[in-house]
Amino acid sequence: MLTANVVTISDPDGIVVGWFAAMAAVGVFAVLGIWRARSLMENPTRYDATVQSDVAKYRERLGRDAGGAGFVAVLCVAGAVLRATNIVLPLYGMYIHVAVIIGVLAFGLSQHHGAAKELNKFA
């Protein structure tokens, strides 16, 4: 495994816990960045009247994005804790947990494709 060569973790459990912890950190930082972006658009009336409704929709979308990133972070924290404490799931169960997280990320990506199509009308 490449991970073991980079961080000197030799057991699969440590690699899985490290992956979950890193993904949880990414999720937390994503939520913070999304909240910051959303706060910059706090007052849609600052924008031209022709785009105010689109700005409001985008702010709403950012709220959903923050929820999705937070959900991924919670799943990853749960995975790290479950694996680190050897509670409930065996190692193959953790790989299923990882597959679920990747599925959630893929769903989010597909939703962003739809948002990009919506915003493409301004290009």
mmCIF file of C-alpha atoms in Angstrom:
data_model
loop_
_atom_site.group_PDB
_atom_site.id
_atom_site.type_symbol
_atom_site.label_atom_id
_atom_site.label_comp_id
_atom_site.label_asym_id
_atom_site.label_seq_id
_atom_site.Cartn_x
_atom_site.Cartn_y
_atom_site.Cartn_z
ATOM 1 C CA MET A 1 0.000 0.000 0.000
ATOM 2 C CA LEU A 2 1.288 3.461 -0.823
ATOM 3 C CA THR A 3 -0.017 4.878 2.445
ATOM 4 C CA ALA A 4 2.240 2.671 4.524
ATOM 5 C CA ASN A 5 5.274 3.947 2.597
ATOM 6 C CA VAL A 6 4.364 7.586 3.174
ATOM 7 C CA VAL A 7 3.279 7.601 6.806
ATOM 8 C CA THR A 8 4.929 4.436 8.155
ATOM 9 C CA ILE A 9 1.638 2.875 9.263
ATOM 10 C CA SER A 10 2.072 -0.839 8.772
ATOM 11 C CA ASP A 11 -1.256 -2.303 9.891
ATOM 12 C CA PRO A 12 -4.486 -2.037 7.860
ATOM 13 C CA ASP A 13 -6.446 -0.793 10.882
ATOM 14 C CA GLY A 14 -4.161 2.199 11.276
ATOM 15 C CA ILE A 15 -4.423 3.013 7.587
ATOM 16 C CA VAL A 16 -8.226 2.882 7.704
ATOM 17 C CA VAL A 17 -8.368 5.048 10.852
ATOM 18 C CA GLY A 18 -5.957 7.527 9.243
ATOM 19 C CA TRP A 19 -8.080 7.689 6.098
ATOM 20 C CA PHE A 20 -11.239 8.310 8.115
ATOM 21 C CA ALA A 21 -9.527 11.003 10.191
ATOM 22 C CA ALA A 22 -8.166 12.755 7.091
ATOM 23 C CA MET A 23 -11.578 12.663 5.384
ATOM 24 C CA ALA A 24 -13.233 14.010 8.550
ATOM 25 C CA ALA A 25 -10.778 16.923 8.539
ATOM 26 C CA VAL A 26 -11.533 17.595 4.860
ATOM 27 C CA GLY A 27 -15.266 17.583 5.654
ATOM 28 C CA VAL A 28 -14.862 20.020 8.551
ATOM 29 C CA PHE A 29 -12.739 22.411 6.493
ATOM 30 C CA ALA A 30 -15.236 22.161 3.628
ATOM 31 C CA VAL A 31 -18.078 23.131 5.966
ATOM 32 C CA LEU A 32 -16.084 26.120 7.228
ATOM 33 C CA GLY A 33 -15.287 27.248 3.686
ATOM 34 C CA ILE A 34 -18.888 26.855 2.563
ATOM 35 C CA TRP A 35 -20.163 28.824 5.560
ATOM 36 C CA ARG A 36 -17.682 31.579 4.751
ATOM 37 C CA ALA A 37 -18.778 31.709 1.114
ATOM 38 C CA ARG A 38 -22.421 31.746 2.186
ATOM 39 C CA SER A 39 -21.815 34.592 4.622
ATOM 40 C CA LEU A 40 -20.274 36.683 1.851
ATOM 41 C CA MET A 41 -23.623 36.537 0.035
ATOM 42 C CA GLU A 42 -25.676 37.256 3.144
ATOM 43 C CA ASN A 43 -27.745 40.052 1.634
ATOM 44 C CA PRO A 44 -28.990 39.214 -1.896
ATOM 45 C CA THR A 45 -30.382 42.738 -2.284
ATOM 46 C CA ARG A 46 -26.804 44.002 -2.744
ATOM 47 C CA TYR A 47 -26.854 42.405 -6.188
ATOM 48 C CA ASP A 48 -28.570 43.585 -9.336
ATOM 49 C CA ALA A 49 -32.300 42.892 -9.340
ATOM 50 C CA THR A 50 -31.965 40.528 -12.307
ATOM 51 C CA VAL A 51 -29.764 38.099 -10.347
ATOM 52 C CA GLN A 52 -31.163 38.416 -6.817
ATOM 53 C CA SER A 53 -33.293 35.289 -7.095
ATOM 54 C CA ASP A 54 -30.323 33.335 -8.463
ATOM 55 C CA VAL A 55 -28.113 34.520 -5.598
ATOM 56 C CA ALA A 56 -30.783 33.448 -3.120
ATOM 57 C CA LYS A 57 -30.991 30.010 -4.782
ATOM 58 C CA TYR A 58 -27.217 29.675 -4.694
ATOM 59 C CA ARG A 59 -27.126 30.579 -0.986
ATOM 60 C CA GLU A 60 -29.749 27.904 -0.398
ATOM 61 C CA ARG A 61 -27.623 25.457 -2.363
ATOM 62 C CA LEU A 62 -24.582 26.346 -0.251
ATOM 63 C CA GLY A 63 -26.605 25.482 2.834
ATOM 64 C CA ARG A 64 -27.274 22.021 1.408
ATOM 65 C CA ASP A 65 -23.597 21.694 0.469
ATOM 66 C CA ALA A 66 -22.569 22.478 4.042
ATOM 67 C CA GLY A 67 -25.003 19.833 5.275
ATOM 68 C CA GLY A 68 -23.568 17.269 2.875
ATOM 69 C CA ALA A 69 -19.978 18.043 3.848
ATOM 70 C CA GLY A 70 -20.955 17.868 7.509
ATOM 71 C CA PHE A 71 -22.627 14.504 6.911
ATOM 72 C CA VAL A 72 -19.442 13.153 5.336
ATOM 73 C CA ALA A 73 -17.427 14.464 8.301
ATOM 74 C CA VAL A 74 -19.777 12.760 10.785
ATOM 75 C CA LEU A 75 -19.624 9.463 8.856
ATOM 76 C CA CYS A 76 -15.828 9.660 8.853
ATOM 77 C CA VAL A 77 -15.552 10.478 12.560
ATOM 78 C CA ALA A 78 -17.868 7.542 13.293
ATOM 79 C CA GLY A 79 -15.758 5.270 11.093
ATOM 80 C CA ALA A 80 -12.520 6.356 12.764
ATOM 81 C CA VAL A 81 -13.935 5.836 16.246
ATOM 82 C CA LEU A 82 -15.487 2.466 15.393
ATOM 83 C CA ARG A 83 -12.282 1.183 13.822
ATOM 84 C CA ALA A 84 -9.929 2.614 16.446
ATOM 85 C CA THR A 85 -11.926 1.022 19.258
ATOM 86 C CA ASN A 86 -12.668 -2.209 17.318
ATOM 87 C CA ILE A 87 -16.366 -1.796 18.045
ATOM 88 C CA VAL A 88 -19.078 -3.397 15.928
ATOM 89 C CA LEU A 89 -17.584 -3.673 12.436
ATOM 90 C CA PRO A 90 -14.761 -5.959 11.360
ATOM 91 C CA LEU A 91 -12.244 -4.618 8.855
ATOM 92 C CA TYR A 92 -14.287 -5.666 5.803
ATOM 93 C CA GLY A 93 -17.236 -3.777 7.316
ATOM 94 C CA MET A 94 -15.091 -0.674 7.412
ATOM 95 C CA TYR A 95 -14.364 -1.039 3.717
ATOM 96 C CA ILE A 96 -18.126 -1.129 3.145
ATOM 97 C CA HIS A 97 -18.349 2.029 5.273
ATOM 98 C CA VAL A 98 -15.707 3.632 3.032
ATOM 99 C CA ALA A 99 -17.684 2.608 -0.057
ATOM 100 C CA VAL A 100 -20.785 4.311 1.388
ATOM 101 C CA ILE A 101 -18.795 7.507 1.969
ATOM 102 C CA ILE A 102 -17.463 7.423 -1.582
ATOM 103 C CA GLY A 103 -21.037 6.913 -2.799
ATOM 104 C CA VAL A 104 -22.200 9.954 -0.823
ATOM 105 C CA LEU A 105 -19.353 11.991 -2.331
ATOM 106 C CA ALA A 106 -20.281 10.798 -5.831
ATOM 107 C CA PHE A 107 -23.907 11.799 -5.225
ATOM 108 C CA GLY A 108 -22.761 15.261 -4.135
ATOM 109 C CA LEU A 109 -20.661 15.563 -7.255
ATOM 110 C CA SER A 110 -23.649 14.675 -9.434
ATOM 111 C CA GLN A 111 -25.694 17.358 -7.658
ATOM 112 C CA HIS A 112 -23.005 19.925 -8.401
ATOM 113 C CA HIS A 113 -23.226 19.008 -12.057
ATOM 114 C CA GLY A 114 -26.885 20.013 -11.964
ATOM 115 C CA ALA A 115 -26.028 23.292 -10.252
ATOM 116 C CA ALA A 116 -23.361 24.011 -12.857
ATOM 117 C CA LYS A 117 -25.937 23.544 -15.608
ATOM 118 C CA GLU A 118 -28.193 26.038 -13.829
ATOM 119 C CA LEU A 119 -25.438 28.603 -13.431
ATOM 120 C CA ASN A 120 -24.213 28.091 -16.995
ATOM 121 C CA LYS A 121 -26.995 30.360 -18.240
ATOM 122 C CA PHE A 122 -24.900 33.330 -17.080
ATOM 123 C CA ALA A 123 -21.856 32.364 -19.124
#
